[in-house]
mmCIF file of N, CA and C in Angstrom:
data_model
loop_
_atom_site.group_PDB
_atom_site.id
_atom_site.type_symbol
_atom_site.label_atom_id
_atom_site.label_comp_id
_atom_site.label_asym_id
_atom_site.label_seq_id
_atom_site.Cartn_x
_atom_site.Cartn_y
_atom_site.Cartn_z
ATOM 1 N N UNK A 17 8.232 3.814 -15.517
ATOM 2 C CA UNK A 17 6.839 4.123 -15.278
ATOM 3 C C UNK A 17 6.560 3.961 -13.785
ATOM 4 N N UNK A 18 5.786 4.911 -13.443
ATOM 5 C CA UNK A 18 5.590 4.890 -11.478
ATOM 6 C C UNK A 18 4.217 4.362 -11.817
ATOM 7 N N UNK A 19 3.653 3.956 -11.067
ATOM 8 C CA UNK A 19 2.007 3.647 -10.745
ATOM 9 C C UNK A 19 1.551 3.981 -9.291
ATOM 10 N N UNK A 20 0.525 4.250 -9.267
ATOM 11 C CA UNK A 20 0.110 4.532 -7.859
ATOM 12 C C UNK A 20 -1.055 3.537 -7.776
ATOM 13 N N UNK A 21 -1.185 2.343 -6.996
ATOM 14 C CA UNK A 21 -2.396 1.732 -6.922
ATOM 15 C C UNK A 21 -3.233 2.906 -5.894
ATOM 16 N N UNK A 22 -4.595 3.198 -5.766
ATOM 17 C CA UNK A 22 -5.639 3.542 -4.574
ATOM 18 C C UNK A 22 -6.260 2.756 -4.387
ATOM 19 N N UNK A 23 -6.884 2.848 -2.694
ATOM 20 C CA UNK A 23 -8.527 2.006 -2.815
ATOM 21 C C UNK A 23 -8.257 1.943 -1.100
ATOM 22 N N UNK A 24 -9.571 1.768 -0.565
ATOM 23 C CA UNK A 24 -9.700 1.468 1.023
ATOM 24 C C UNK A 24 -9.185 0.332 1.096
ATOM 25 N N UNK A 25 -8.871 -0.145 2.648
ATOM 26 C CA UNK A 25 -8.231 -1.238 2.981
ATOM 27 C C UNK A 25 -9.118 -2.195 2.773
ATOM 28 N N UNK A 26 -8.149 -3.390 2.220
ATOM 29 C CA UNK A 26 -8.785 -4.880 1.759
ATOM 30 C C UNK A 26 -9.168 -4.475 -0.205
ATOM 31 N N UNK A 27 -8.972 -3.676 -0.827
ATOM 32 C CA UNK A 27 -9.671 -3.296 -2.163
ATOM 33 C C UNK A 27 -8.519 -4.146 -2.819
ATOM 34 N N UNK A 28 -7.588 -4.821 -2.492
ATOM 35 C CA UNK A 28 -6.977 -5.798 -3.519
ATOM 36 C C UNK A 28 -5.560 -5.109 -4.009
ATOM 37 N N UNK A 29 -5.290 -4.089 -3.338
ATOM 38 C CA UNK A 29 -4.009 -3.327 -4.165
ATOM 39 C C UNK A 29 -2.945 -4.273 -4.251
ATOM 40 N N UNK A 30 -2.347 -4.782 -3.314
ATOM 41 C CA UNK A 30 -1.159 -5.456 -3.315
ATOM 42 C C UNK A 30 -1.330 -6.844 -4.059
ATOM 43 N N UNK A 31 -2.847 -7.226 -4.011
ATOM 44 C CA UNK A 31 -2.736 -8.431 -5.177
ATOM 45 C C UNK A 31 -2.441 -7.539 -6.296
ATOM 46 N N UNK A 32 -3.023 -6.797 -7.278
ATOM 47 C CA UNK A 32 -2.703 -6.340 -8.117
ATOM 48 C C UNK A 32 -1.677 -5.756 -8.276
ATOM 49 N N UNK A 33 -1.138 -5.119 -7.133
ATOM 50 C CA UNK A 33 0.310 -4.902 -7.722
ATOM 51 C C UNK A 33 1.645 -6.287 -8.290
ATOM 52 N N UNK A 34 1.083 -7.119 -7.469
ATOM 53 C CA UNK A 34 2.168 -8.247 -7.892
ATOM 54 C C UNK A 34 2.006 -8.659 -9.126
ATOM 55 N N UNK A 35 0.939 -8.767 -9.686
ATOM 56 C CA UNK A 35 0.907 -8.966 -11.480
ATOM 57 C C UNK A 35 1.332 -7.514 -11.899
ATOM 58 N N UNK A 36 1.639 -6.332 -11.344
ATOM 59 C CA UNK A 36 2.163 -5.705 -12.620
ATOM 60 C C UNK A 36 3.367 -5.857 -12.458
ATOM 61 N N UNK A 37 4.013 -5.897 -10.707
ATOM 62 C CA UNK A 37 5.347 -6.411 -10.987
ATOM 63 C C UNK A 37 6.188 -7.092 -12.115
ATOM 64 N N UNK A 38 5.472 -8.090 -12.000
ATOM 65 C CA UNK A 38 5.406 -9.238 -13.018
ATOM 66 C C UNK A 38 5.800 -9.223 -14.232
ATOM 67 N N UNK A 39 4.439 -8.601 -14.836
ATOM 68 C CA UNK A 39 4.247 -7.707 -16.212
ATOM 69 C C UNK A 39 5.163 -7.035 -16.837
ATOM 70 N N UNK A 40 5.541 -5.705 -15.408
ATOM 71 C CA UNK A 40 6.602 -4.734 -16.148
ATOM 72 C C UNK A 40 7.640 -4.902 -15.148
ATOM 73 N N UNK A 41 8.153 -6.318 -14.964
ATOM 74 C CA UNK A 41 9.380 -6.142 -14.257
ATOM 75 C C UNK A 41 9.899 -5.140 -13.832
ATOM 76 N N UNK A 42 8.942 -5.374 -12.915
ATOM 77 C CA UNK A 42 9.379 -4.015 -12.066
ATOM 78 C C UNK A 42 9.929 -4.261 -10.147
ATOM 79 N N UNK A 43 9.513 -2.828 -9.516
ATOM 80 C CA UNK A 43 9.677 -2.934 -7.810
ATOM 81 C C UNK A 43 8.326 -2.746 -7.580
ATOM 82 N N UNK A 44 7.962 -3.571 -6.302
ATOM 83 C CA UNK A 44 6.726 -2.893 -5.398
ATOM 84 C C UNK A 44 7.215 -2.313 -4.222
ATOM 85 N N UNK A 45 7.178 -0.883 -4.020
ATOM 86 C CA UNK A 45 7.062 -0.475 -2.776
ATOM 87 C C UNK A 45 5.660 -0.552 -1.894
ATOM 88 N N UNK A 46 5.043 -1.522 -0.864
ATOM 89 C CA UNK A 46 4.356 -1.592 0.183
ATOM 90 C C UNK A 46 4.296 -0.952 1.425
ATOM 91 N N UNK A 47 4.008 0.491 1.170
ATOM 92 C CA UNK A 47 4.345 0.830 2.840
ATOM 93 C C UNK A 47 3.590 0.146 3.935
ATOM 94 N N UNK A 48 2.419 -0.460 3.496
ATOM 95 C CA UNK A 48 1.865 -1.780 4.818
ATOM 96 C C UNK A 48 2.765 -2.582 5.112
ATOM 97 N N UNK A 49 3.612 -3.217 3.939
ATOM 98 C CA UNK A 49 4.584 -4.164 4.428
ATOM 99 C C UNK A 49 5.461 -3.067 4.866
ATOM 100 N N UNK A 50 6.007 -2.294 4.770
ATOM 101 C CA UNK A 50 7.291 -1.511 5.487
ATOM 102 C C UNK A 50 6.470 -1.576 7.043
ATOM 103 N N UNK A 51 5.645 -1.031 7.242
ATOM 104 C CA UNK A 51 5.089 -0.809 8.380
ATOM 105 C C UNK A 51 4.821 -2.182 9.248
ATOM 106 N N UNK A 52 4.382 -3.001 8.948
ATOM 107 C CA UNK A 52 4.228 -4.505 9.528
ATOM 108 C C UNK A 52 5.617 -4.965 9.608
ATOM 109 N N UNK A 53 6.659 -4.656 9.054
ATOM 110 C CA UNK A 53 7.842 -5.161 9.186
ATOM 111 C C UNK A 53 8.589 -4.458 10.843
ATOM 112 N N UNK A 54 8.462 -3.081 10.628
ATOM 113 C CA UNK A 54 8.253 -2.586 11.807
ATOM 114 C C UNK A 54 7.929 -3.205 13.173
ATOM 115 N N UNK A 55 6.644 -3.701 13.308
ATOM 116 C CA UNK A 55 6.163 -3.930 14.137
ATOM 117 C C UNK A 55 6.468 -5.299 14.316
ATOM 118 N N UNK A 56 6.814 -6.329 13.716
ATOM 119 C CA UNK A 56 7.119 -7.541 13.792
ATOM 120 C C UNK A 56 8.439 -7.439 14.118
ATOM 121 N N UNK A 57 9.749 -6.372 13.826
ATOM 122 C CA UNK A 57 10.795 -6.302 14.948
ATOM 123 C C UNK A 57 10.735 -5.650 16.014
ATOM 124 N N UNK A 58 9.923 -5.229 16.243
ATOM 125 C CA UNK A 58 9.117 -4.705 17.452
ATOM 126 C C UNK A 58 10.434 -3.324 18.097
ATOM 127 N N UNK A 59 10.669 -2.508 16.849
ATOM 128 C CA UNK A 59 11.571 -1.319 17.006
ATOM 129 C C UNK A 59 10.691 -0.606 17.804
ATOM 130 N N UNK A 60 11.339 0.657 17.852
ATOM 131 C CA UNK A 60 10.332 2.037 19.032
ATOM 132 C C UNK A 60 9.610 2.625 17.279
ATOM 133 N N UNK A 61 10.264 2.675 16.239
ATOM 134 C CA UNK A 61 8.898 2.968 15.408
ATOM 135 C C UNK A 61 7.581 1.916 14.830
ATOM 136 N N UNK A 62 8.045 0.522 15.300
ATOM 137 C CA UNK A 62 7.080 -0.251 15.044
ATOM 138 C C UNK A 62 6.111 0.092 16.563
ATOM 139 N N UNK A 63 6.533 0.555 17.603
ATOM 140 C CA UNK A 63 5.668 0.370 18.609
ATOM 141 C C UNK A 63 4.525 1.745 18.375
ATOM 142 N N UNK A 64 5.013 2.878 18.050
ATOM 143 C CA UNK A 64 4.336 4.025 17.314
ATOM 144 C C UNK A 64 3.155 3.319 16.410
ATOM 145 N N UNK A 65 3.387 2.893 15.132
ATOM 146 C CA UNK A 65 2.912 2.395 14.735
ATOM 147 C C UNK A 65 1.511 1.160 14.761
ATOM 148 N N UNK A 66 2.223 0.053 15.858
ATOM 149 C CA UNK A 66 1.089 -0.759 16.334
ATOM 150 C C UNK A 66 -0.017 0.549 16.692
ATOM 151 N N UNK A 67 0.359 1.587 18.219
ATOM 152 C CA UNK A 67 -0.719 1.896 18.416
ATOM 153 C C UNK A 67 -1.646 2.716 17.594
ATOM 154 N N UNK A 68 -0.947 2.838 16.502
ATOM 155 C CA UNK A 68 -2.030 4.038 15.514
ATOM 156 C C UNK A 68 -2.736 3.095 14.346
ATOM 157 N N UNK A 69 -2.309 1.799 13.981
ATOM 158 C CA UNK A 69 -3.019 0.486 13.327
ATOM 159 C C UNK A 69 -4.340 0.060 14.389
ATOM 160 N N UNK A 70 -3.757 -0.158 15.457
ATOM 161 C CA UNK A 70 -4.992 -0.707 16.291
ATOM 162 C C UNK A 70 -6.259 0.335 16.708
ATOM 163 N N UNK A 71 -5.654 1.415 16.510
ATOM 164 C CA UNK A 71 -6.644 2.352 16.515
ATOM 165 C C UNK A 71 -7.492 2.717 15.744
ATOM 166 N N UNK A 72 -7.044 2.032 14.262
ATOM 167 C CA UNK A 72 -7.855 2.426 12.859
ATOM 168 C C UNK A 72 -7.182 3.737 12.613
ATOM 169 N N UNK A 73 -6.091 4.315 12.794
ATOM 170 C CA UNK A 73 -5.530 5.895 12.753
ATOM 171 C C UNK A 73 -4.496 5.357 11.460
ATOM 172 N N UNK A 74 -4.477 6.802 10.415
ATOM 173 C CA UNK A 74 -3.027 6.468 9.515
ATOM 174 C C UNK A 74 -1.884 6.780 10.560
ATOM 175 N N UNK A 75 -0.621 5.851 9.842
ATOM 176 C CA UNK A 75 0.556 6.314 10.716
ATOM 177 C C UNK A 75 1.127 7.635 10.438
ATOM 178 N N UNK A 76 1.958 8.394 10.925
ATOM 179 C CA UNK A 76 2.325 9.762 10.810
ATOM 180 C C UNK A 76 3.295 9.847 9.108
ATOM 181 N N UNK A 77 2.824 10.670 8.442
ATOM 182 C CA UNK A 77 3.662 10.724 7.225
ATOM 183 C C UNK A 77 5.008 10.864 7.342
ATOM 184 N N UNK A 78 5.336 11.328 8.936
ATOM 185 C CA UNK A 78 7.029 11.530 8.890
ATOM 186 C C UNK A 78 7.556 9.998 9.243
ATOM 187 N N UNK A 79 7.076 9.112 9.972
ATOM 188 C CA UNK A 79 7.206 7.460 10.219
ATOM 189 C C UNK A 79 7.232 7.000 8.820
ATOM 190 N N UNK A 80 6.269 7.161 7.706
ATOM 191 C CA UNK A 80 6.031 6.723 6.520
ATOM 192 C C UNK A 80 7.110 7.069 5.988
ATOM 193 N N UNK A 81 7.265 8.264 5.682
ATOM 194 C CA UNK A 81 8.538 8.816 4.857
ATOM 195 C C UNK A 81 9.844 8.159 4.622
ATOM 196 N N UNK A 82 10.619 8.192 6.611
ATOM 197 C CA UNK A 82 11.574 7.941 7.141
ATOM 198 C C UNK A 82 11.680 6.650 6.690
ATOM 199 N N UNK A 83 10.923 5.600 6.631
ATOM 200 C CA UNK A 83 10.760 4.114 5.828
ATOM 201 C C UNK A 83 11.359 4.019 4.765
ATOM 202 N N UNK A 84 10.762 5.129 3.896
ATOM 203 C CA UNK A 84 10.865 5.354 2.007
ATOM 204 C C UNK A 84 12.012 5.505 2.037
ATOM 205 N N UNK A 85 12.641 6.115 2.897
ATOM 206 C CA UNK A 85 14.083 7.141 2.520
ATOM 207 C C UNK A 85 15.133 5.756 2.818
ATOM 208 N N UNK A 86 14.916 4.794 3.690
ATOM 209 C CA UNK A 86 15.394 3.815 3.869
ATOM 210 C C UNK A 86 15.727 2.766 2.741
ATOM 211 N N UNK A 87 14.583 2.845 2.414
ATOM 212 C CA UNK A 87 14.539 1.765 0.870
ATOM 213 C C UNK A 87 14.926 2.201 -0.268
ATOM 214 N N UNK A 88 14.652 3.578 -0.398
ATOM 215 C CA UNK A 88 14.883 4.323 -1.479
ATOM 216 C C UNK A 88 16.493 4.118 -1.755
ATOM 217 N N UNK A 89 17.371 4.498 -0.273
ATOM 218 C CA UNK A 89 18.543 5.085 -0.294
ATOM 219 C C UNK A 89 19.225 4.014 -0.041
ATOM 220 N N UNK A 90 18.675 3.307 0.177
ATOM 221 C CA UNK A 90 19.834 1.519 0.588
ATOM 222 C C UNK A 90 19.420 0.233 -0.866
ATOM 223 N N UNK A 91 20.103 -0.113 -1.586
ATOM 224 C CA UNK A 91 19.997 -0.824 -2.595
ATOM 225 C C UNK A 91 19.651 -2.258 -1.507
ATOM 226 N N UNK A 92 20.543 -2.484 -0.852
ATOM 227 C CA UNK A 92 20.534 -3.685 -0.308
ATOM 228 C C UNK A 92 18.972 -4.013 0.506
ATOM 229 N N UNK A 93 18.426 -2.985 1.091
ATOM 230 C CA UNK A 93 16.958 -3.077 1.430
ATOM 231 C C UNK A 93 16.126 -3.088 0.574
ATOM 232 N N UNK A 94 16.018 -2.618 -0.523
ATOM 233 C CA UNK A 94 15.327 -2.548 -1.635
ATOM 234 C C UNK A 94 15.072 -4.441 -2.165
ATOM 235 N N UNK A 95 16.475 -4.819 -2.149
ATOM 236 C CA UNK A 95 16.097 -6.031 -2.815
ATOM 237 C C UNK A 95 15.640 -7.351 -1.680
ATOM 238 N N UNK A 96 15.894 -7.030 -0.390
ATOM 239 C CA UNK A 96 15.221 -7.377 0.285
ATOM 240 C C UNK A 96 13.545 -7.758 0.757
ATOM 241 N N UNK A 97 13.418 -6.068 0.844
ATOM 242 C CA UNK A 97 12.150 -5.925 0.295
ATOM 243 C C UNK A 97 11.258 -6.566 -0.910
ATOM 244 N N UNK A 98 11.919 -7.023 -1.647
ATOM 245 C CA UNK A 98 11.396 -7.404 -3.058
ATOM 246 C C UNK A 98 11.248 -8.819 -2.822
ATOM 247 N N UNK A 99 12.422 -9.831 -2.715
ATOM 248 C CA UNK A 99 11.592 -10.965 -2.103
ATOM 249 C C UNK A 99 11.104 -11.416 -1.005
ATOM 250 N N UNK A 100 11.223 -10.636 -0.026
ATOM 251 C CA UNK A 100 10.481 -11.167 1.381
ATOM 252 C C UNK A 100 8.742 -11.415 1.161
ATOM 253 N N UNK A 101 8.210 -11.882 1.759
ATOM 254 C CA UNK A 101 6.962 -12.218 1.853
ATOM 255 C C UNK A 101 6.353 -12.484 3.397
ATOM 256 N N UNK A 102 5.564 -11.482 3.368
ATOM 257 C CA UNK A 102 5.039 -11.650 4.883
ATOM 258 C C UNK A 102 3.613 -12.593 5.118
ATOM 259 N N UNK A 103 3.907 -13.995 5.656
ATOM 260 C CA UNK A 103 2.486 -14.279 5.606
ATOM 261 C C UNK A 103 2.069 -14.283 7.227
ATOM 262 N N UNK A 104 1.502 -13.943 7.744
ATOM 263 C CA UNK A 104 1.417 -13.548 9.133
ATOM 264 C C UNK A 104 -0.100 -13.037 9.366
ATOM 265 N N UNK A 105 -0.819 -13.126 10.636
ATOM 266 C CA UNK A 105 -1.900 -12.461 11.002
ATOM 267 C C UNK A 105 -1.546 -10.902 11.494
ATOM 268 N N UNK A 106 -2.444 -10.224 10.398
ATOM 269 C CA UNK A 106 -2.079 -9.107 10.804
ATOM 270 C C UNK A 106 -3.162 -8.629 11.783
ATOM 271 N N UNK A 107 -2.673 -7.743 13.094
ATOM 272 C CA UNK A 107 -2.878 -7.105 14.057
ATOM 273 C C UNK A 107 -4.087 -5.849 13.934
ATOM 274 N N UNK A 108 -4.213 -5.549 12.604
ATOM 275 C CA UNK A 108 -5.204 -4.361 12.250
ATOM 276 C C UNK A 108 -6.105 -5.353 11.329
ATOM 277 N N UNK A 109 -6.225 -6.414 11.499
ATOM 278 C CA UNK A 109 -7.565 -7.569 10.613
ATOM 279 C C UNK A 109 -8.875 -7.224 11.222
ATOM 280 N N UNK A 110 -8.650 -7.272 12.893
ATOM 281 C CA UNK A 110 -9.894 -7.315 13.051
ATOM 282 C C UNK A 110 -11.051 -6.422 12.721
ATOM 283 N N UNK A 111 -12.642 -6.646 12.618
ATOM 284 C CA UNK A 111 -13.722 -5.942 12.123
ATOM 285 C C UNK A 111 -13.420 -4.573 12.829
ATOM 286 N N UNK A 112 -13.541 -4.416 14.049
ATOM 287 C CA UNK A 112 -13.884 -2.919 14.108
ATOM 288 C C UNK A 112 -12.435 -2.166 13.210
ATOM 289 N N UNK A 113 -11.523 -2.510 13.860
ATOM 290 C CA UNK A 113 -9.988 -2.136 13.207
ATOM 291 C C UNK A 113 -10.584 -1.867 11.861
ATOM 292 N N UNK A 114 -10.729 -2.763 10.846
ATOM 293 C CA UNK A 114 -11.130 -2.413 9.873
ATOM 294 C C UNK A 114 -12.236 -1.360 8.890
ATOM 295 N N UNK A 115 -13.059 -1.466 9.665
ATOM 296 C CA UNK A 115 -13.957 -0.140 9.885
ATOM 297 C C UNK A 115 -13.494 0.803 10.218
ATOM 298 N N UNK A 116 -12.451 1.001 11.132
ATOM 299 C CA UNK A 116 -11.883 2.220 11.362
ATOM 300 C C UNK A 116 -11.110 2.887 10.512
ATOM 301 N N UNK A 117 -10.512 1.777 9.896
ATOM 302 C CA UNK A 117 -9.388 2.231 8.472
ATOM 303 C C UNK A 117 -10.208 2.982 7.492
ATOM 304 N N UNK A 118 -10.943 2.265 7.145
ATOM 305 C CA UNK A 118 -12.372 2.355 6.070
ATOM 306 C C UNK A 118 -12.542 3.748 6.552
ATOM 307 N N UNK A 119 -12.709 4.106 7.413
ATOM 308 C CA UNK A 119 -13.619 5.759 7.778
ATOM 309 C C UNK A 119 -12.689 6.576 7.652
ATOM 310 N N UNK A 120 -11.396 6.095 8.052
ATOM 311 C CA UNK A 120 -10.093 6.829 8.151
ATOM 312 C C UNK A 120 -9.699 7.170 6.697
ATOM 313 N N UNK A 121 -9.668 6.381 5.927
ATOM 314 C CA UNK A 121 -9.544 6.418 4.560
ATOM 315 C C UNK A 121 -10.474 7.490 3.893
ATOM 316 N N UNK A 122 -11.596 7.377 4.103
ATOM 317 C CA UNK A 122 -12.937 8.282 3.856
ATOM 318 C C UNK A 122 -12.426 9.442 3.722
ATOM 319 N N UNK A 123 -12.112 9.927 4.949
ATOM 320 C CA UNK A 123 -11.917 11.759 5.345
ATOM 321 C C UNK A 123 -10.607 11.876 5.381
ATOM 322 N N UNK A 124 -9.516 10.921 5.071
ATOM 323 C CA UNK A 124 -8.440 11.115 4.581
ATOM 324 C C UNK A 124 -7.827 10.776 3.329
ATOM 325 N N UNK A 125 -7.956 10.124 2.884
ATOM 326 C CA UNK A 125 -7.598 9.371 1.698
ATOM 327 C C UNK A 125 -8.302 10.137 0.327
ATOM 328 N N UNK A 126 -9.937 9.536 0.633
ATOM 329 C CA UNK A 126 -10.245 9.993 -0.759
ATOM 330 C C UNK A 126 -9.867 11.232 -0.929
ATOM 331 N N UNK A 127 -10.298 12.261 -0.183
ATOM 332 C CA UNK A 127 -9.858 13.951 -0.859
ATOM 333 C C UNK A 127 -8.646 14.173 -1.561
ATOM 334 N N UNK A 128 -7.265 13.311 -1.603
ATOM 335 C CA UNK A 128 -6.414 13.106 -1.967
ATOM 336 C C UNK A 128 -6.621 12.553 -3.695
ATOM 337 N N UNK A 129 -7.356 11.096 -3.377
ATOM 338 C CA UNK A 129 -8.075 10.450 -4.724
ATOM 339 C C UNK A 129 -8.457 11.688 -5.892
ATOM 340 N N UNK A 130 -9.698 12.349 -4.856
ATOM 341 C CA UNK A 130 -10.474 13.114 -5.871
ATOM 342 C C UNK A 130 -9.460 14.390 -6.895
ATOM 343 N N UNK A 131 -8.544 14.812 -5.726
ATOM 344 C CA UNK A 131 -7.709 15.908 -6.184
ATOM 345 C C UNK A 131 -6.496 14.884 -7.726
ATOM 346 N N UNK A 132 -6.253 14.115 -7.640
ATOM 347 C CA UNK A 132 -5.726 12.755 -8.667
ATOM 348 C C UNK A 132 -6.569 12.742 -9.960
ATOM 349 N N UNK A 133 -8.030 12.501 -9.646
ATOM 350 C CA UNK A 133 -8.914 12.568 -10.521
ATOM 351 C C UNK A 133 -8.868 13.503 -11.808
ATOM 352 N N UNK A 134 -8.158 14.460 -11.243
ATOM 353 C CA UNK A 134 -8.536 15.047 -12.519
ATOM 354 C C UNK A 134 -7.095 14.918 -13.490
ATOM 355 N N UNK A 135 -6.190 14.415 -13.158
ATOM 356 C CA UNK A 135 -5.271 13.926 -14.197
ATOM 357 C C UNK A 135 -5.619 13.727 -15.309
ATOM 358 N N UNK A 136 -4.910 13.828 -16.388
ATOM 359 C CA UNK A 136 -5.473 12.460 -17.810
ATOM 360 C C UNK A 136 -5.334 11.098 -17.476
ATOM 361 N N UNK A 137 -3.618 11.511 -16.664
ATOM 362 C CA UNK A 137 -3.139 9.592 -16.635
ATOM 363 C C UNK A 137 -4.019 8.897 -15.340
ATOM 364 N N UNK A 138 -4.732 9.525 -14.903
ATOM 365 C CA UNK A 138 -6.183 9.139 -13.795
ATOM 366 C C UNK A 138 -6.972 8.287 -14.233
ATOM 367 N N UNK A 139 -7.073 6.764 -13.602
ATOM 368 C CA UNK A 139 -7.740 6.032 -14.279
ATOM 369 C C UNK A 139 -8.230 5.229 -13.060
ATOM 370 N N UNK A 140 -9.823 5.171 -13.038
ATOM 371 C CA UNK A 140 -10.396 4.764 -12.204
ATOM 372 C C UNK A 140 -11.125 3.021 -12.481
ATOM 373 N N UNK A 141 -10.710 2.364 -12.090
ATOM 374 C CA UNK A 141 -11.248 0.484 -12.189
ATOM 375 C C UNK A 141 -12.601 0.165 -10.972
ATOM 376 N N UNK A 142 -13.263 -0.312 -11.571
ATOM 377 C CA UNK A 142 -14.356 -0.687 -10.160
ATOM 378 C C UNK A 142 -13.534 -2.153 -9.395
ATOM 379 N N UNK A 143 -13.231 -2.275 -8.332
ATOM 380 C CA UNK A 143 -12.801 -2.842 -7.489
ATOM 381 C C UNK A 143 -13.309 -4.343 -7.265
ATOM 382 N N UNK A 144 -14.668 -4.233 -7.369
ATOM 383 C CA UNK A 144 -15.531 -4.926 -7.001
ATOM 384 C C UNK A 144 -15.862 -6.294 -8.090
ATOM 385 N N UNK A 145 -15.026 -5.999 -9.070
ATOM 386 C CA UNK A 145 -14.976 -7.255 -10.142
ATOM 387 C C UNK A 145 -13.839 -8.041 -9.524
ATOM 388 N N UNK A 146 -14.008 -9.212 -10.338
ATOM 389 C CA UNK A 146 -13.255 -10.580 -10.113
ATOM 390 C C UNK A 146 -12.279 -10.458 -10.360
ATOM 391 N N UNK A 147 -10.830 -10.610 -9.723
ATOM 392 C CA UNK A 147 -9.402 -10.567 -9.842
ATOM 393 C C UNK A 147 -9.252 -10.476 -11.041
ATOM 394 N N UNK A 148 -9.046 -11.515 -11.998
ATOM 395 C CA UNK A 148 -8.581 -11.309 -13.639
ATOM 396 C C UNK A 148 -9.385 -10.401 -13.484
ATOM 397 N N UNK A 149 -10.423 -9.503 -13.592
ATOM 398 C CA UNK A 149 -11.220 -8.711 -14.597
ATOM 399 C C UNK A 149 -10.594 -7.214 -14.132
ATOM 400 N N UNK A 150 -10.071 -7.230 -13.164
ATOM 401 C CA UNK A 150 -9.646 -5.861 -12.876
ATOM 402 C C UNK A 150 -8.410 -6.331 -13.358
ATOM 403 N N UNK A 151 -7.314 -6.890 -13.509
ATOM 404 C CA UNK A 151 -5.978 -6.683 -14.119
ATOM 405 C C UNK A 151 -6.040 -7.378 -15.663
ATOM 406 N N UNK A 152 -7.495 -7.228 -15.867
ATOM 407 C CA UNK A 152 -7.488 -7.428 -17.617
ATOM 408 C C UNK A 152 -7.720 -5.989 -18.227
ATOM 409 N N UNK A 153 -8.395 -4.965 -16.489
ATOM 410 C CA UNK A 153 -8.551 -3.273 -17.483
ATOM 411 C C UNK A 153 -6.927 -2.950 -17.135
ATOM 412 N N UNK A 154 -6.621 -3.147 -16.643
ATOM 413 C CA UNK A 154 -4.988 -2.389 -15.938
ATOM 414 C C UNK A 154 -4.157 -2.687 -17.301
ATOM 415 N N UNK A 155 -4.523 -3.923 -17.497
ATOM 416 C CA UNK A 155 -3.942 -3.856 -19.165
ATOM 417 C C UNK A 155 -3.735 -3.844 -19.973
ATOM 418 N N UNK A 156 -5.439 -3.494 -19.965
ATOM 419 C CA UNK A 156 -5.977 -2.634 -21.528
ATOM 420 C C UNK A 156 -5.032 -1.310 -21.193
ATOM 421 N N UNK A 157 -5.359 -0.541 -19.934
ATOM 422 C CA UNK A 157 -5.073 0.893 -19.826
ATOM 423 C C UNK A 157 -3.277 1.065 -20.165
ATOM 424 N N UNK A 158 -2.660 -0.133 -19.551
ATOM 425 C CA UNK A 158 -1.050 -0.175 -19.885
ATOM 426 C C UNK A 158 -0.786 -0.110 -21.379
ATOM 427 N N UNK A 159 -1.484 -0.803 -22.000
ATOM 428 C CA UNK A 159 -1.398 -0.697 -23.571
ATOM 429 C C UNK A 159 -1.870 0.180 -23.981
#
């Protein structure tokens, strides 16, 4: 089973993804964490990167990709990926940064969402409830 979490930055995805991990023993792919990993070895694509985070800009889908194809295609990164844990101040926290994501998300993101929407397996959660209460619908909807 694939899942796609959505939602603007800060909407809780990656908490919720770790309980379904959990759940359905499964993988989380994070491209925030791929991308912060980046920039914390401070490669020439983490430096790309910083400047399009600090800008409130998405990073380029071919930077994104080139990540996936990494993890995808290397077992040994994959499980890496799986237990590392980044606890760190991230560099795109601050308010305006964040606002910028938020807008960025807006005129990029949702039109993506809406075109999703019309799936069957499209299932929309209000965000804005209390941790358990959003991964108590995730698994009503799993069942």
């Amino acid at each position: 089973m694939n899942l796609i979490l959505f939602g603007p930055p800060g909407a809780g995805k990656g908490t919720q993804a770790k309980y379904l991990v959990k759940k359905l023993n499964g993988f989380q792919i994070s491209t925030g964490d791929m991308l912060r990993d980046e920039i914390r070895k401070d490669t020439e694509i983490g430096k790309k990167i910083i400047n399009n985070m600090n800008e409130g800009k998405f990073v380029d889908d071919e930077i994104v990709n080139k990540l996936l194809e990494r993890i995808i295609f290397d077992p040994q990164k994959k499980n890496k990926q799986k237990k590392r844990k980044i606890l760190e101040k991230r560099s795109d926290d601050d308010a305006d940064t964040i606002l910028k994501r938020y807008d960025t998300y807006m005129d990029i993101t949702k039109p993506v969402l809406e075109y999703y929407s019309k799936n069957k397996n499209f299932h929309e959660i209000d965000g804005s409830m209390e941790i358990i209460n959003i991964y108590q619908k995730i698994e009503e909807i799993l069942d």
